[in-house]
Short mmCIF file of C-alpha atoms and ligand atoms in Angstrom, two decimals:
data_model
loop_
_atom_site.label_atom_id
_atom_site.label_comp_id
_atom_site.label_asym_id
_atom_site.label_seq_id
_atom_site.Cartn_x
_atom_site.Cartn_y
_atom_site.Cartn_z
CA MET A 1 33.16 -66.56 10.00
CA GLN A 2 33.08 -66.20 6.26
CA ARG A 3 29.33 -66.62 6.36
CA ARG A 4 28.86 -64.06 9.09
CA ILE A 5 30.74 -61.44 7.12
CA TRP A 6 28.69 -62.31 4.10
CA ILE A 7 25.43 -61.93 6.03
CA LYS A 8 26.58 -58.65 7.48
CA GLN A 9 27.46 -57.30 4.06
CA LEU A 10 24.21 -58.50 2.63
CA SER A 11 22.12 -56.96 5.34
CA SER A 12 23.91 -53.64 5.17
CA ALA A 13 23.52 -53.66 1.39
CA ALA A 14 19.83 -54.43 1.83
CA LEU A 15 19.56 -51.60 4.31
CA TYR A 16 21.15 -49.30 1.82
CA TYR A 17 19.16 -50.37 -1.21
CA ASN A 18 15.83 -51.16 0.35
CA PRO A 19 14.00 -47.84 0.20
CA ILE A 20 11.54 -48.85 2.89
CA VAL A 21 14.28 -49.60 5.39
CA LYS A 22 16.17 -46.51 4.33
CA TYR A 23 13.06 -44.42 4.73
CA ALA A 24 12.34 -46.05 8.11
CA SER A 25 15.68 -44.72 9.29
CA LEU A 26 14.23 -41.22 9.07
CA PHE A 27 12.10 -42.01 12.08
CA SER A 28 14.70 -43.76 14.13
CA GLY A 29 16.89 -42.22 16.79
CA ASP A 30 15.81 -39.81 19.44
CA ASP A 31 13.14 -38.00 17.44
CA ALA A 32 12.18 -35.73 20.29
CA LEU A 33 9.60 -33.83 18.27
CA ASN A 34 5.98 -34.84 18.15
CA LYS A 35 2.81 -33.15 17.04
CA LYS A 36 1.18 -33.20 20.48
CA MET A 37 3.86 -30.89 21.85
CA PHE A 38 2.44 -28.07 19.71
CA GLY A 39 -1.01 -28.37 21.24
CA LYS A 40 -4.26 -29.56 19.74
CA ASP A 41 -5.26 -26.19 18.30
CA PHE A 42 -2.01 -25.66 16.41
CA ALA A 43 -2.77 -25.34 12.66
CA TRP A 44 -0.71 -27.55 10.33
CA GLY A 45 -0.84 -26.65 6.69
CA VAL A 46 0.77 -26.37 3.30
CA SER A 47 1.21 -23.14 1.33
CA THR A 48 1.00 -22.46 -2.40
CA ALA A 49 0.42 -19.55 -4.79
CA ALA A 50 -1.77 -19.35 -7.90
CA ALA A 51 0.87 -18.29 -10.43
CA GLN A 52 3.25 -20.97 -9.19
CA ILE A 53 0.93 -23.97 -9.45
CA GLU A 54 -2.29 -23.34 -11.40
CA GLY A 55 -1.17 -23.28 -15.03
CA ALA A 56 -4.08 -22.66 -17.47
CA ALA A 57 -2.56 -19.21 -17.62
CA THR A 58 -4.32 -18.16 -20.80
CA GLU A 59 -7.41 -20.35 -20.54
CA TYR A 60 -10.96 -20.11 -19.20
CA GLY A 61 -11.10 -16.36 -19.55
CA LYS A 62 -8.07 -15.58 -17.40
CA GLY A 63 -6.31 -12.31 -18.25
CA LYS A 64 -2.56 -12.03 -18.58
CA SER A 65 -0.63 -11.49 -15.36
CA ILE A 66 2.64 -9.57 -15.05
CA TRP A 67 4.38 -12.96 -14.72
CA ASP A 68 2.90 -14.20 -18.00
CA GLU A 69 4.21 -11.08 -19.68
CA PHE A 70 7.59 -10.92 -17.91
CA SER A 71 8.39 -14.57 -18.62
CA SER A 72 7.65 -14.12 -22.32
CA HIS A 73 10.79 -11.98 -22.62
CA LYS A 74 13.99 -13.90 -23.14
CA GLY A 75 16.40 -13.90 -20.25
CA LYS A 76 13.96 -12.72 -17.56
CA ILE A 77 13.48 -16.22 -16.15
CA LYS A 78 16.82 -17.98 -15.68
CA THR A 79 15.60 -21.06 -17.52
CA ASP A 80 13.36 -19.13 -19.96
CA GLU A 81 10.35 -21.04 -18.61
CA SER A 82 6.91 -19.62 -17.88
CA PRO A 83 4.00 -20.22 -15.49
CA GLU A 84 1.80 -21.24 -18.43
CA LYS A 85 1.41 -24.88 -17.38
CA ALA A 86 3.07 -25.00 -13.96
CA CYS A 87 1.65 -27.94 -11.94
CA ASP A 88 -1.66 -27.84 -13.80
CA PHE A 89 -3.39 -27.46 -10.45
CA TYR A 90 -6.25 -25.84 -12.36
CA HIS A 91 -7.18 -29.30 -13.62
CA SER A 92 -5.81 -31.46 -10.82
CA TYR A 93 -6.99 -29.50 -7.78
CA LYS A 94 -9.20 -32.37 -6.63
CA THR A 95 -6.45 -34.95 -6.47
CA ASP A 96 -3.93 -32.42 -5.14
CA ILE A 97 -6.24 -31.43 -2.29
CA ALA A 98 -6.83 -35.14 -1.64
CA LEU A 99 -3.03 -35.45 -1.31
CA ILE A 100 -3.02 -32.73 1.35
CA LYS A 101 -5.56 -34.76 3.25
CA GLN A 102 -3.63 -37.99 2.73
CA LEU A 103 -0.56 -36.37 4.31
CA GLY A 104 -2.58 -35.36 7.34
CA PHE A 105 -2.53 -31.57 6.90
CA THR A 106 -5.78 -29.89 7.81
CA ASN A 107 -5.08 -26.42 6.38
CA PHE A 108 -4.40 -25.29 2.83
CA ARG A 109 -3.06 -21.85 1.95
CA PHE A 110 -3.57 -20.85 -1.67
CA SER A 111 -3.90 -17.54 -3.46
CA ILE A 112 -6.51 -16.13 -5.78
CA SER A 113 -5.27 -15.02 -9.16
CA TRP A 114 -6.51 -11.46 -9.60
CA PRO A 115 -6.46 -11.68 -13.46
CA ARG A 116 -8.51 -14.89 -13.30
CA ILE A 117 -11.26 -12.93 -11.54
CA PHE A 118 -10.79 -9.62 -13.37
CA PRO A 119 -8.99 -10.23 -16.68
CA ASP A 120 -8.66 -6.46 -17.18
CA GLY A 121 -7.91 -5.78 -13.52
CA TYR A 122 -11.38 -4.36 -12.78
CA GLY A 123 -14.81 -4.07 -14.36
CA TYR A 124 -15.71 -7.23 -16.26
CA MET A 125 -15.71 -10.27 -13.93
CA ASN A 126 -14.80 -13.73 -15.26
CA GLN A 127 -17.38 -16.17 -13.90
CA ASN A 128 -15.10 -19.16 -14.72
CA GLY A 129 -12.60 -17.78 -12.23
CA ILE A 130 -15.22 -17.49 -9.50
CA ASP A 131 -16.41 -21.04 -10.26
CA PHE A 132 -12.87 -22.40 -10.10
CA TYR A 133 -12.16 -20.97 -6.63
CA ASN A 134 -15.60 -22.05 -5.44
CA ASN A 135 -14.68 -25.59 -6.50
CA VAL A 136 -11.32 -25.41 -4.76
CA ILE A 137 -12.91 -24.09 -1.56
CA ASP A 138 -15.74 -26.64 -1.63
CA THR A 139 -13.31 -29.51 -2.23
CA CYS A 140 -11.29 -28.40 0.79
CA LEU A 141 -14.36 -28.22 2.97
CA GLU A 142 -15.66 -31.61 1.82
CA LEU A 143 -12.34 -33.13 2.84
CA GLY A 144 -12.21 -31.35 6.19
CA ILE A 145 -9.43 -28.98 5.13
CA THR A 146 -9.61 -25.34 6.16
CA PRO A 147 -8.89 -22.89 3.34
CA TRP A 148 -6.51 -19.95 3.97
CA VAL A 149 -6.67 -17.48 1.13
CA THR A 150 -4.04 -14.93 0.07
CA LEU A 151 -5.51 -12.13 -2.00
CA TYR A 152 -2.33 -10.95 -3.67
CA HIS A 153 0.55 -13.33 -4.28
CA TRP A 154 2.32 -11.29 -6.97
CA ASP A 155 0.28 -11.97 -10.13
CA LEU A 156 -0.99 -8.48 -10.89
CA PRO A 157 -3.16 -8.23 -14.03
CA GLN A 158 -0.93 -7.02 -16.86
CA ALA A 159 -3.73 -4.65 -17.89
CA LEU A 160 -3.13 -2.78 -14.60
CA GLN A 161 0.63 -2.84 -15.04
CA ASN A 162 0.06 -1.13 -18.40
CA LYS A 163 -1.36 1.75 -16.33
CA GLY A 164 1.62 1.73 -13.94
CA GLY A 165 0.63 -1.12 -11.61
CA TRP A 166 1.68 -0.56 -8.03
CA ILE A 167 3.14 2.86 -8.80
CA ASN A 168 -0.27 4.23 -9.83
CA ARG A 169 -2.32 5.37 -6.85
CA GLU A 170 -5.45 4.17 -8.60
CA ILE A 171 -4.39 0.71 -7.45
CA LEU A 172 -6.26 1.52 -4.26
CA LEU A 173 -9.50 1.58 -6.23
CA TRP A 174 -8.69 -1.46 -8.36
CA PHE A 175 -7.60 -3.46 -5.31
CA SER A 176 -10.65 -2.40 -3.36
CA GLU A 177 -13.00 -3.70 -6.08
CA TYR A 178 -11.07 -6.98 -6.26
CA VAL A 179 -11.12 -7.50 -2.48
CA HIS A 180 -14.83 -6.71 -2.27
CA ILE A 181 -15.62 -9.34 -4.90
CA CYS A 182 -13.47 -11.99 -3.20
CA ALA A 183 -14.97 -11.23 0.20
CA ASN A 184 -18.50 -11.34 -1.15
CA LYS A 185 -18.12 -14.42 -3.34
CA PHE A 186 -16.03 -16.59 -1.01
CA GLY A 187 -16.40 -15.09 2.46
CA ASP A 188 -19.36 -17.29 3.38
CA ARG A 189 -16.96 -20.28 3.48
CA VAL A 190 -13.47 -18.77 3.72
CA LYS A 191 -12.76 -17.26 7.13
CA ASN A 192 -8.94 -17.09 7.10
CA TRP A 193 -7.49 -14.40 4.86
CA MET A 194 -4.13 -12.89 4.09
CA VAL A 195 -4.15 -9.56 2.29
CA LEU A 196 -0.67 -9.45 0.73
CA ASN A 197 2.12 -11.94 0.29
CA GLU A 198 5.47 -10.42 1.22
CA PRO A 199 5.03 -6.81 0.09
CA LEU A 200 8.75 -6.08 0.53
CA ALA A 201 9.63 -8.89 -1.86
CA PHE A 202 7.31 -7.85 -4.67
CA THR A 203 8.06 -4.14 -4.39
CA SER A 204 11.84 -4.47 -4.09
CA LEU A 205 12.39 -7.29 -6.59
CA GLY A 206 9.75 -6.02 -9.04
CA TYR A 207 10.00 -2.23 -8.82
CA LEU A 208 13.48 -1.46 -7.45
CA LEU A 209 15.82 -4.17 -8.73
CA GLY A 210 13.82 -5.29 -11.76
CA ILE A 211 14.58 -8.98 -11.31
CA HIS A 212 10.95 -9.98 -10.76
CA ALA A 213 7.89 -8.95 -12.75
CA PRO A 214 7.17 -6.31 -13.87
CA GLY A 215 10.93 -5.68 -14.10
CA MET A 216 10.93 -1.99 -13.14
CA LYS A 217 13.93 -0.34 -11.55
CA GLY A 218 14.73 2.72 -9.47
CA PHE A 219 14.00 4.29 -6.12
CA LYS A 220 11.23 6.53 -7.40
CA HIS A 221 9.19 3.55 -8.58
CA PHE A 222 10.05 1.63 -5.46
CA PHE A 223 8.87 4.28 -3.03
CA SER A 224 5.50 4.77 -4.68
CA ALA A 225 4.99 1.00 -5.01
CA VAL A 226 5.83 0.60 -1.29
CA HIS A 227 3.47 3.32 -0.17
CA HIS A 228 0.57 2.08 -2.28
CA ALA A 229 1.14 -1.51 -1.17
CA ALA A 230 1.22 -0.39 2.47
CA LEU A 231 -2.08 1.46 1.96
CA CYS A 232 -3.63 -1.58 0.22
CA GLN A 233 -2.46 -3.77 3.08
CA SER A 234 -4.62 -1.89 5.59
CA LEU A 235 -7.42 -1.17 3.11
CA GLY A 236 -7.71 -4.87 2.21
CA GLY A 237 -7.81 -5.79 5.90
CA GLN A 238 -10.61 -3.30 6.52
CA ILE A 239 -12.69 -4.53 3.56
CA LEU A 240 -12.39 -8.14 4.71
CA ARG A 241 -13.33 -7.25 8.26
CA ASN A 242 -16.38 -5.30 7.10
CA ASN A 243 -17.59 -7.89 4.60
CA VAL A 244 -16.75 -11.31 5.99
CA GLU A 245 -18.52 -12.50 9.08
CA ASP A 246 -16.10 -13.94 11.69
CA ALA A 247 -13.10 -13.20 9.50
CA ASN A 248 -9.62 -14.04 10.74
CA VAL A 249 -7.66 -11.37 8.90
CA GLY A 250 -3.91 -11.44 8.47
CA THR A 251 -1.16 -10.50 6.08
CA THR A 252 2.28 -12.01 5.48
CA PHE A 253 5.84 -10.74 5.64
CA SER A 254 9.12 -12.06 4.33
CA CYS A 255 11.53 -11.74 7.21
CA ALA A 256 14.98 -12.81 8.31
CA PRO A 257 16.84 -11.97 11.49
CA ILE A 258 19.89 -9.82 10.86
CA TYR A 259 23.18 -10.63 12.57
CA ALA A 260 26.31 -8.48 12.76
CA TYR A 261 29.48 -9.78 11.14
CA ASN A 262 31.19 -9.21 14.47
CA GLU A 263 30.65 -7.09 17.54
CA ASN A 264 32.20 -4.00 16.03
CA ASN A 265 29.77 -1.13 16.48
CA LYS A 266 29.77 -0.12 12.83
CA HIS A 267 28.45 -3.57 11.89
CA ASN A 268 25.73 -3.24 14.51
CA GLU A 269 24.67 0.02 12.90
CA ALA A 270 24.44 -1.78 9.54
CA VAL A 271 22.26 -4.40 11.24
CA LYS A 272 19.80 -1.67 12.29
CA ARG A 273 19.53 -0.32 8.75
CA TYR A 274 19.04 -3.78 7.27
CA ASP A 275 16.49 -4.68 9.88
CA ALA A 276 14.50 -1.51 9.13
CA PHE A 277 14.43 -2.46 5.47
CA VAL A 278 14.02 -6.24 5.58
CA ASN A 279 11.77 -6.71 8.61
CA ARG A 280 10.12 -3.46 9.62
CA LEU A 281 9.22 -1.53 6.45
CA PHE A 282 5.70 -2.94 6.07
CA LEU A 283 5.11 -4.33 9.53
CA GLU A 284 5.52 -1.10 11.51
CA PRO A 285 3.11 1.05 9.47
CA SER A 286 0.50 -1.69 9.85
CA LEU A 287 0.94 -1.44 13.62
CA GLY A 288 0.48 2.33 13.59
CA LEU A 289 4.20 3.02 14.07
CA GLY A 290 4.79 4.58 10.65
CA TYR A 291 7.72 3.77 8.39
CA PRO A 292 11.04 3.08 10.20
CA ILE A 293 12.58 6.33 8.92
CA HIS A 294 14.62 6.93 12.05
CA ASP A 295 16.79 3.87 11.43
CA LEU A 296 16.88 4.19 7.63
CA PRO A 297 16.61 7.89 6.73
CA VAL A 298 16.24 7.33 2.97
CA LEU A 299 12.72 6.07 3.69
CA LYS A 300 11.82 9.73 4.26
CA HIS A 301 11.15 9.83 0.51
CA LEU A 302 8.05 7.74 1.16
CA GLU A 303 6.45 10.84 2.63
CA LYS A 304 6.55 12.46 -0.81
CA CYS A 305 3.95 9.90 -1.90
CA TYR A 306 1.57 10.92 0.91
CA LYS A 307 -1.80 12.42 0.07
CA SER A 308 -3.89 14.04 2.75
CA ASN A 309 -4.28 11.95 5.87
CA ASP A 310 -2.33 8.96 4.50
CA GLU A 311 -0.37 8.64 7.74
CA ASN A 312 -3.62 7.66 9.44
CA LYS A 313 -4.55 5.11 6.81
CA LEU A 314 -1.59 2.78 7.16
CA ALA A 315 -2.59 0.95 10.32
CA PHE A 316 -4.91 -2.02 10.66
CA ASP A 317 -5.31 -4.34 13.62
CA PHE A 318 -4.68 -7.68 11.97
CA ASP A 319 -5.85 -10.79 13.79
CA PHE A 320 -2.60 -12.51 12.89
CA ILE A 321 0.72 -11.83 11.22
CA GLY A 322 2.17 -14.40 8.84
CA ILE A 323 5.91 -14.90 9.23
CA GLN A 324 7.68 -16.30 6.16
CA ASN A 325 11.20 -17.25 7.01
CA TYR A 326 13.80 -19.34 5.25
CA THR A 327 17.18 -18.07 6.40
CA ARG A 328 19.07 -15.26 8.18
CA TYR A 329 21.37 -12.47 7.00
CA VAL A 330 24.78 -11.66 8.37
CA VAL A 331 25.81 -8.12 7.43
CA ARG A 332 28.87 -5.93 7.66
CA ASP A 333 29.26 -2.21 7.29
CA ASN A 334 30.11 -1.05 3.76
CA ILE A 335 30.01 2.63 2.82
CA PHE A 336 29.82 1.91 -0.91
CA ILE A 337 26.35 0.40 -0.74
CA PRO A 338 23.82 3.21 -1.17
CA TYR A 339 21.64 4.01 1.84
CA LEU A 340 21.93 0.62 3.53
CA HIS A 341 25.70 1.14 3.91
CA GLY A 342 26.02 -2.53 4.57
CA LEU A 343 26.62 -5.73 2.68
CA GLN A 344 25.41 -9.26 3.25
CA VAL A 345 28.16 -11.76 3.94
CA PRO A 346 27.80 -14.53 1.31
CA PRO A 347 25.97 -17.44 2.99
CA LYS A 348 28.45 -20.04 1.78
CA LYS A 349 31.17 -18.27 3.78
CA LEU A 350 29.34 -18.82 7.05
CA GLY A 351 30.17 -22.48 7.40
CA ASN A 352 26.62 -23.87 7.51
CA ASP A 353 24.74 -25.85 4.87
CA THR A 354 23.04 -23.89 2.12
CA THR A 355 20.01 -24.82 0.04
CA ASP A 356 19.59 -24.87 -3.73
CA MET A 357 18.64 -21.18 -3.47
CA LYS A 358 22.06 -20.60 -1.86
CA TRP A 359 20.29 -19.66 1.36
CA GLU A 360 21.96 -20.56 4.62
CA VAL A 361 20.17 -23.19 6.71
CA TYR A 362 19.85 -21.46 10.07
CA PRO A 363 17.00 -22.84 12.21
CA ASP A 364 17.72 -20.55 15.21
CA GLY A 365 16.87 -17.68 12.90
CA LEU A 366 13.22 -18.67 12.85
CA TYR A 367 13.10 -18.58 16.65
CA LYS A 368 14.88 -15.24 16.68
CA ILE A 369 12.51 -13.58 14.21
CA VAL A 370 9.41 -14.99 15.91
CA LYS A 371 10.70 -13.52 19.16
CA GLN A 372 11.48 -10.19 17.53
CA PHE A 373 7.99 -9.91 16.05
CA SER A 374 6.27 -11.07 19.22
CA ALA A 375 7.84 -8.17 21.10
CA TYR A 376 5.50 -5.74 19.30
CA LYS A 377 2.49 -5.00 21.46
CA GLY A 378 0.17 -4.78 18.45
CA ILE A 379 0.76 -8.33 17.19
CA LYS A 380 -2.00 -10.56 18.48
CA LYS A 381 -0.98 -13.84 16.97
CA ILE A 382 1.78 -15.24 14.76
CA MET A 383 1.38 -17.92 12.13
CA ILE A 384 4.35 -19.33 10.25
CA THR A 385 2.77 -19.05 6.81
CA GLU A 386 5.87 -20.21 4.89
CA ASN A 387 8.99 -22.18 5.74
CA GLY A 388 10.76 -24.79 3.66
CA ALA A 389 13.75 -25.53 1.49
CA ALA A 390 14.80 -26.31 -2.07
CA PHE A 391 17.29 -29.13 -2.40
CA HIS A 392 18.34 -31.18 -5.36
CA ASP A 393 15.91 -34.13 -5.42
CA GLY A 394 17.23 -37.13 -7.26
CA LEU A 395 14.84 -39.91 -8.25
CA ASP A 396 16.02 -43.21 -6.81
CA ASN A 397 14.00 -46.14 -8.15
CA GLY A 398 10.93 -43.93 -8.26
CA LEU A 399 11.50 -42.57 -4.75
CA ILE A 400 12.99 -39.35 -3.43
CA HIS A 401 15.10 -39.58 -0.32
CA ASP A 402 15.25 -35.91 0.57
CA ASN A 403 16.89 -36.36 3.94
CA GLN A 404 18.26 -32.83 3.95
CA ARG A 405 14.71 -31.47 3.70
CA VAL A 406 13.50 -33.80 6.46
CA ASN A 407 16.28 -32.54 8.71
CA TYR A 408 15.51 -28.96 7.76
CA PHE A 409 11.91 -29.37 8.90
CA LYS A 410 12.85 -31.15 12.11
CA GLU A 411 15.29 -28.41 13.05
CA TYR A 412 13.08 -25.47 12.13
CA LEU A 413 10.05 -27.01 13.84
CA ALA A 414 12.09 -27.47 17.00
CA GLN A 415 12.64 -23.70 16.98
CA VAL A 416 8.93 -23.00 16.54
CA LEU A 417 8.29 -25.23 19.52
CA LYS A 418 10.94 -23.45 21.56
CA ALA A 419 9.18 -20.13 20.90
CA LYS A 420 5.81 -21.66 21.73
CA ASN A 421 7.11 -23.15 24.97
CA GLU A 422 8.28 -19.69 25.98
CA GLY A 423 4.69 -18.54 25.77
CA ILE A 424 4.85 -16.82 22.39
CA ASN A 425 1.54 -16.87 20.61
CA VAL A 426 2.53 -18.85 17.53
CA ASP A 427 -0.41 -20.89 16.41
CA GLY A 428 0.33 -22.53 13.09
CA TYR A 429 2.93 -23.73 10.64
CA PHE A 430 2.54 -23.95 6.85
CA VAL A 431 5.12 -25.77 4.77
CA TRP A 432 6.36 -24.07 1.63
CA SER A 433 5.33 -25.93 -0.43
CA LEU A 434 2.94 -28.75 -1.27
CA LEU A 435 4.31 -29.26 -4.79
CA ASP A 436 7.48 -28.45 -6.69
CA ASN A 437 6.45 -25.39 -8.65
CA PHE A 438 7.32 -22.32 -10.71
CA GLU A 439 9.88 -20.56 -8.53
CA TRP A 440 9.51 -17.10 -10.11
CA ALA A 441 12.67 -15.81 -11.85
CA GLU A 442 14.43 -19.11 -11.07
CA GLY A 443 12.01 -21.16 -13.20
CA TYR A 444 11.23 -24.76 -12.27
CA ARG A 445 14.74 -25.74 -11.19
CA PRO A 446 14.54 -25.18 -7.41
CA ARG A 447 12.26 -27.81 -5.97
CA PHE A 448 10.52 -26.80 -2.75
CA GLY A 449 7.74 -29.41 -2.72
CA LEU A 450 6.92 -32.15 -0.28
CA VAL A 451 5.59 -33.73 -3.44
CA TYR A 452 7.80 -34.13 -6.48
CA VAL A 453 6.30 -33.02 -9.79
CA ASP A 454 7.40 -34.43 -13.13
CA PHE A 455 6.62 -31.37 -15.23
CA ASN A 456 6.42 -33.39 -18.46
CA THR A 457 3.83 -35.87 -17.29
CA GLN A 458 2.41 -34.01 -14.25
CA GLN A 459 3.01 -37.14 -12.21
CA ARG A 460 3.22 -36.56 -8.44
CA ILE A 461 5.60 -38.55 -6.23
CA LEU A 462 5.63 -38.25 -2.45
CA LYS A 463 9.12 -37.39 -1.23
CA ASP A 464 10.40 -38.82 2.04
CA SER A 465 9.70 -35.40 3.59
CA ALA A 466 6.00 -35.83 2.71
CA LEU A 467 6.06 -39.26 4.33
CA TRP A 468 7.84 -37.84 7.34
CA PHE A 469 5.04 -35.28 7.78
CA LYS A 470 2.44 -37.97 7.24
CA ASP A 471 3.90 -39.91 10.12
CA PHE A 472 4.41 -36.82 12.26
CA LEU A 473 0.85 -35.60 11.77
CA LYS A 474 -0.79 -38.97 12.38
C1 LIG B 1 8.50 -16.73 -0.81
C2 LIG B 1 7.32 -16.61 -1.74
C3 LIG B 1 6.90 -17.92 -2.33
C4 LIG B 1 8.05 -18.82 -2.70
C5 LIG B 1 9.07 -18.89 -1.59
C6 LIG B 1 10.32 -19.69 -1.91
O1 LIG B 1 9.18 -15.53 -0.73
O2 LIG B 1 6.23 -16.08 -1.06
O3 LIG B 1 6.05 -17.65 -3.40
O4 LIG B 1 8.55 -18.53 -3.92
O5 LIG B 1 9.48 -17.61 -1.21
O6 LIG B 1 11.25 -18.94 -2.58
#
């Protein structure tokens, strides 16, 4: 008897301490999900962005970006860190891309740093920058990984910001030159393109609220930044289509389904206003529907930025739309909030788990937003170009048992599958992100990676979530 108890204790202790057994438990149970269910053409990938991973921010001829400048001012980044070194992907791209392959992903989304190509924003071209992206692209192709390139993931050349950045209409010319160069230099091998990353995020956080680079505030700045970004969205699409043979042209949107606090009609009205702002502001003009002014009248000010015929320049028939979803919003009516007249209910009050970003974990939300987007006639195809979570990742004997992240992926993927099984044209899923990285104004604290990065040594450690994907994608 004594012995049996002893053995039982020993084996449960071993189960607890033996990382392999503990990790094996991730796969046990009724894991209903498997890769085959998504179909053989479904694209599995990881997403990244230049400013968040590359480092070498002031080397090899790269110009300063607005994030290099913004982070040099005390207090702008919560931890006073900068993207200067980040994950040093600039030097480790070969081994990092080999990691993508090792995990079984066959698609890699990365962005091109505009100031690495044009240090002054336009004019003089930095050949080192072209060479670097050629190397990244060629490494992907050698390893059988398809590159997906984002043209603008928030790192505007500071030289352009000095002239007003997104609030200066000349950005249409600067952007056009940049897109032409990228299309012509890389378009022979890169077929999948995204014009902008989350235009609502960079215009609202950077030009309205001032909490992201370049730190500008106010509605006037915001409206001109929005209108110019919306014009660049369609312009970029057109340039890619005209210059890249067989291009698959998309763009990406941050989006979150909006729920009413309760069924009271005034909360439902707040939902409409939030939805117009959060989900429809950039999508609808691209579909030829104009800005959603009817449901959020303050957007009428956008028309003041119009020059002749602008209303006809906002649409472009993208081949795919990239949905980037992490959470949902629950809102209630509140007359004191300007224009939106609504307030988000704090996620921690909703009773579900929250991530390190204080975002509510709400897998159904991904299904709901995919469904909402798919109802637009003009959307041909949906790709989930970002989804993932930051959780505190503790090192445990050199391993990271990020069970919460594993569960997050299982639950969100189940919702993608649900949408797919209903016949919605959702054709790919990209994890945010491959590596822990520079999380903008939050610094390096929130860790979103499948792969843990020790930022002192640049060592990479596969988290359990990476191993879970490796098994899932086998
Ligand atoms: C997205 C953004 C990414 C990443 C992610 C996690 O909005 O495109 O660059 O930061 O959020 O917060």
